[in-house]
Coordinates of C-alpha atoms in Angstrom, one line a residue:
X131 CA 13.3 11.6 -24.5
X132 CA 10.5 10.5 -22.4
X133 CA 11.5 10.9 -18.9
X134 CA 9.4 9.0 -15.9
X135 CA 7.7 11.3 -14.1
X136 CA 8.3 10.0 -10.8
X137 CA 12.7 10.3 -10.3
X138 CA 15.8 12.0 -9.0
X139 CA 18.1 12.2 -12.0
X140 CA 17.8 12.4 -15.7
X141 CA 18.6 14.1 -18.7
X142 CA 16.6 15.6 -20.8
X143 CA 17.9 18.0 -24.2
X144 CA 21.2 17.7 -22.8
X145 CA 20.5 19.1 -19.6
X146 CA 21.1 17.0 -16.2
X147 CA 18.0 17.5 -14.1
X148 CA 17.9 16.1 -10.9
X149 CA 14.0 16.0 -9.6
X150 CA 11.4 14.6 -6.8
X151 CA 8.0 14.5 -6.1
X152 CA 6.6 13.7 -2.7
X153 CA 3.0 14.1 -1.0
X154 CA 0.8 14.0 2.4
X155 CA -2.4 14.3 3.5
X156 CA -3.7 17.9 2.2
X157 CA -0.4 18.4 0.3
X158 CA 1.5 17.3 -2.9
X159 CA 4.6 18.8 -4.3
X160 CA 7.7 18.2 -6.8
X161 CA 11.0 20.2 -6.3
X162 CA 13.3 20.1 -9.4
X163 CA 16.7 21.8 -10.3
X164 CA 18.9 22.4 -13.6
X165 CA 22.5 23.1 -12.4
X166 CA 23.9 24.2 -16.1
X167 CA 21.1 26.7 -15.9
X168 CA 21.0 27.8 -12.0
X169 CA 17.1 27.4 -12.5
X170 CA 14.7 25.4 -10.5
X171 CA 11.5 25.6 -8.4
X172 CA 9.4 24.2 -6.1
X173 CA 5.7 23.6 -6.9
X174 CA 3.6 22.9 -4.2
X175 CA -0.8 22.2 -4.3
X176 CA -3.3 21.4 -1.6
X177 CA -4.1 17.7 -2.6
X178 CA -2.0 14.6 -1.9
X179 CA -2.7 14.1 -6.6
X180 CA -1.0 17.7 -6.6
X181 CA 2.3 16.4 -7.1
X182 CA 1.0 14.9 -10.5
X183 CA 0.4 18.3 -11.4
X184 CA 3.0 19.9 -10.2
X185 CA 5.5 17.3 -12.5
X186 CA 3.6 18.4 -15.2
X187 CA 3.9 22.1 -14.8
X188 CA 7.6 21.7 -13.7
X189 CA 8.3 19.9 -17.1
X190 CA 6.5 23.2 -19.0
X191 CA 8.8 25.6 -17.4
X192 CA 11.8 23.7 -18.4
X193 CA 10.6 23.8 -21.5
X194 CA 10.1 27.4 -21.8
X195 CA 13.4 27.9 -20.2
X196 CA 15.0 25.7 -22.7
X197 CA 13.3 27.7 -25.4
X198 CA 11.9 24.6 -26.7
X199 CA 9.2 25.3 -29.6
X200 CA 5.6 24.6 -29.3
X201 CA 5.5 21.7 -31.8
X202 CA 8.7 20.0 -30.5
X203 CA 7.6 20.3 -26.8
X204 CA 6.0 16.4 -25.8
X205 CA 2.5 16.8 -24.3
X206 CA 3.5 16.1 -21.1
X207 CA -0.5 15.8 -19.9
X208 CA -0.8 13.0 -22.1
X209 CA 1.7 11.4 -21.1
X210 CA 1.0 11.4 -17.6
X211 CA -2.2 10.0 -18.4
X212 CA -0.8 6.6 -19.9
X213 CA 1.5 6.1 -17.5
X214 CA -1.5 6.3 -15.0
X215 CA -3.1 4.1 -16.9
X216 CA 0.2 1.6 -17.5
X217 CA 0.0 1.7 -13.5
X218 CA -3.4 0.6 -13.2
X219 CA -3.2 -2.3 -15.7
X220 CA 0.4 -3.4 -14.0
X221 CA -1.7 -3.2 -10.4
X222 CA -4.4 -5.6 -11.9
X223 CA -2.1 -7.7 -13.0
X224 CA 0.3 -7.9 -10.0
X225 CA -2.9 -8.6 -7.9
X226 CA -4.1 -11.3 -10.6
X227 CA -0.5 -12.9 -10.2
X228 CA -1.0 -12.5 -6.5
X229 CA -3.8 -14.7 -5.9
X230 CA -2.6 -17.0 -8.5
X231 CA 0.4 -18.0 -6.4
X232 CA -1.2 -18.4 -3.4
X233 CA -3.5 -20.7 -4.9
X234 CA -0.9 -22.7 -7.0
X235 CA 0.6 -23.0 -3.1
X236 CA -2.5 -24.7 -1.9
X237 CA -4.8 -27.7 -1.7
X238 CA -7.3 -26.2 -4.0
X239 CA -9.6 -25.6 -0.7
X240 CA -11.2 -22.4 -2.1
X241 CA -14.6 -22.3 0.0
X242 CA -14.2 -20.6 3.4
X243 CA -15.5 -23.3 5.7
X244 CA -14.1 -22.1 8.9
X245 CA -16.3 -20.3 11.2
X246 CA -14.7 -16.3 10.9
X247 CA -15.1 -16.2 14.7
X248 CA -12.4 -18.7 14.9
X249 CA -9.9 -16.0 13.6
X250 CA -10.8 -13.2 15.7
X251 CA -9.0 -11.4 18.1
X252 CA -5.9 -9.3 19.3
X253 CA -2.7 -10.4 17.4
X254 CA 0.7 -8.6 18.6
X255 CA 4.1 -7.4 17.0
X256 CA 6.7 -5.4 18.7
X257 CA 7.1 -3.2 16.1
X258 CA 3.2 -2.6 14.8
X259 CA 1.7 -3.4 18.1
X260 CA -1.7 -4.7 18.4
X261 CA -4.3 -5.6 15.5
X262 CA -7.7 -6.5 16.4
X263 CA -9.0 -8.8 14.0
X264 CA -13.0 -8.6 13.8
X265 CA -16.4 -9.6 11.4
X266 CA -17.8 -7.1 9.5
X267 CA -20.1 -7.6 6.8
X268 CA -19.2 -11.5 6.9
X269 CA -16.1 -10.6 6.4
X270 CA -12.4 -10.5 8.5
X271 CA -11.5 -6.7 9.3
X272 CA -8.9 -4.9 10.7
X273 CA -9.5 -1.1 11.9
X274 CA -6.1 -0.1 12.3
X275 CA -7.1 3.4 11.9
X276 CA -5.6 4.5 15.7
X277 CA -2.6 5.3 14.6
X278 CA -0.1 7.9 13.1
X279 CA -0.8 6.9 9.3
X280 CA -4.2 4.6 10.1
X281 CA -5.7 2.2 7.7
X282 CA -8.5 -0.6 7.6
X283 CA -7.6 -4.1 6.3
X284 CA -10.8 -6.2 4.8
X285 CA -9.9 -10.1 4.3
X286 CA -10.6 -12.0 1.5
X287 CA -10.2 -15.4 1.3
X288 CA -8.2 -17.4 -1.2
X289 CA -7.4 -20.9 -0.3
X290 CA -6.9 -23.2 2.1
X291 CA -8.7 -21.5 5.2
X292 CA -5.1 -19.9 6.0
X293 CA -4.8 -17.8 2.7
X294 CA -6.2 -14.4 2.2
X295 CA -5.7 -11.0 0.1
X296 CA -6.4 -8.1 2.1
X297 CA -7.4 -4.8 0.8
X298 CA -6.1 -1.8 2.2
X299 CA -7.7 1.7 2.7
X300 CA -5.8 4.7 3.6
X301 CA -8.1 6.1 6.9
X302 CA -8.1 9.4 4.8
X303 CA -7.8 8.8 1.5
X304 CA -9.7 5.4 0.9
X305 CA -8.6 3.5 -1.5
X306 CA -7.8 0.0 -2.7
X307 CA -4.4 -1.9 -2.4
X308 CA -4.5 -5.2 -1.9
X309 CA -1.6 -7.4 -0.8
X310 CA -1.3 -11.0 1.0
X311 CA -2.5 -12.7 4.0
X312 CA -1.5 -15.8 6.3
X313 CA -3.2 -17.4 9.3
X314 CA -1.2 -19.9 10.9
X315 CA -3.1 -23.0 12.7
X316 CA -1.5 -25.5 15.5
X317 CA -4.6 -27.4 15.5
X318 CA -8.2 -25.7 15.6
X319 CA -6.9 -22.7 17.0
X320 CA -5.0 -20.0 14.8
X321 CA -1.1 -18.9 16.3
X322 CA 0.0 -16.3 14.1
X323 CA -1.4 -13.8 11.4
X324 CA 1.3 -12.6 8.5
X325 CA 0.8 -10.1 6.6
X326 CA 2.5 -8.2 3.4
X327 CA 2.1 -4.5 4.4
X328 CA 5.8 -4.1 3.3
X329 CA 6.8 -3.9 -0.4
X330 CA 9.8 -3.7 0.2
X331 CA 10.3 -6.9 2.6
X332 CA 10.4 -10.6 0.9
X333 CA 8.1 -11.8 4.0
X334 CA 5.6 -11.1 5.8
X335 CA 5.4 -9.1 9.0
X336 CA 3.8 -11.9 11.7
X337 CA 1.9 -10.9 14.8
X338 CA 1.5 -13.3 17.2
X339 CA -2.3 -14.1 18.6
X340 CA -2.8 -13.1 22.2
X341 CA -4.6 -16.2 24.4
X342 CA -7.9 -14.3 25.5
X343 CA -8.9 -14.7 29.2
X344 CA -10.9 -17.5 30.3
X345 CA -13.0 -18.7 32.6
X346 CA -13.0 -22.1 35.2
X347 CA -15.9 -22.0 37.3
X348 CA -15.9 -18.6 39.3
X349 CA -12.2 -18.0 38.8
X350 CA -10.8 -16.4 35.9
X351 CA -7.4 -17.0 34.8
X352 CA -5.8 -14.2 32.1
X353 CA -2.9 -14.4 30.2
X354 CA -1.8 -10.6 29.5
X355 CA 1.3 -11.1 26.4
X356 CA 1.2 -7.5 26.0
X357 CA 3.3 -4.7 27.7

């Protein structure tokens, strides 16, 4: 039996094993237990990739509990290895998919004609609070790296002036996931910005632009939207 290396609960030669891997920044570890057999561990390395290692090792050491022989033992390094690279071919084609819908949901519009200054500025959600959208390299970017787990969002545009993908990078880490994008117009001016920064939502999270101040004459009049 091939088990996946990332789960909670599986057999393997009989045995229940119930298993998990986790990770942060500087750290990686799996924890695993065989309660026929009292035996388990926790394996613990100083990279966020260590867990990838430490599933490997934990799978050895069942083995050698189990007594399993050298030539019926699965090389468990291999397989880790294709199912990194099933992961990265299922990625390119997810993203693939992913800009195919959003085009099949357009006008065809594929040129970005509209001047990027006319979708910069503060956009707010309750929950995520403010993102500042801004130009950088010609392009639409987000430096959310201010907060607790911080990121940068880069635009690219897809269709329609109102369709992007964004791609992700982890503040630490870097990086390289790329996931959907809507602007919203009521006229020339863009409303609302959507955006797909949770897998495991159906929609998009939508922030809400925030008027910027203007002036009339040598008064100013601002409109403040956020606490």
């Amino acid at each position: 039996m091939n088990p996946k290396m990332l789960t909670i609960d599986y057999s393997y030669r009989g045995h229940k094993i119930v298993s998990h891997d986790g990770l942060n920044y500087g750290y990686g570890l799996t924890h695993f237990f065989m309660p026929r057999l009292h035996f388990g561990g926790v394996i613990v390395g100083n990279s966020s990739d260590a867990n990838d290692i430490a599933a490997i090792v934990s799978r050895e050491f069942i083995d050698q509990v189990l007594k399993v022989s050298q030539d019926e033992r699965p090389d468990w390094n291999q397989q880790f290895h294709d199912d990194v690279e099933r992961d990265i071919e299922e990625e390119k084609k997810r993203v693939e998919d992913l800009k195919e819908e959003l085009r099949s949901g357009g006008n065809g519009e594929l040129e970005q004609k509209r001047s990027l200054s006319t979708y910069t500025g503060r956009y707010w959600n309750e929950g995520y609070k403010a993102m500042k959208v801004e130009i950088t390299g010609n392009q639409l970017y987000i430096d959310a790296s201010d907060r607790s787990m911080g990121f940068f969002l880069t635009f690219e545009h897809i269709c329609d002036q109102t369709k992007y993908v964004v791609h992700l990078s982890d503040f630490v880490e870097g990086g390289d996931t790329q996931m959907a994008a809507e602007f919203v117009f009521e006229g020339a001016k863009v409303v609302k910005l959507g955006l797909k920064i949770e897998e495991d939502l159906d929609e998009m999270i939508w922030f809400d632009k925030v008027p910027q101040p203007f002036k009339m004459g040598t008064r100013s009049l601002v409109y403040l939207l956020t606490p």
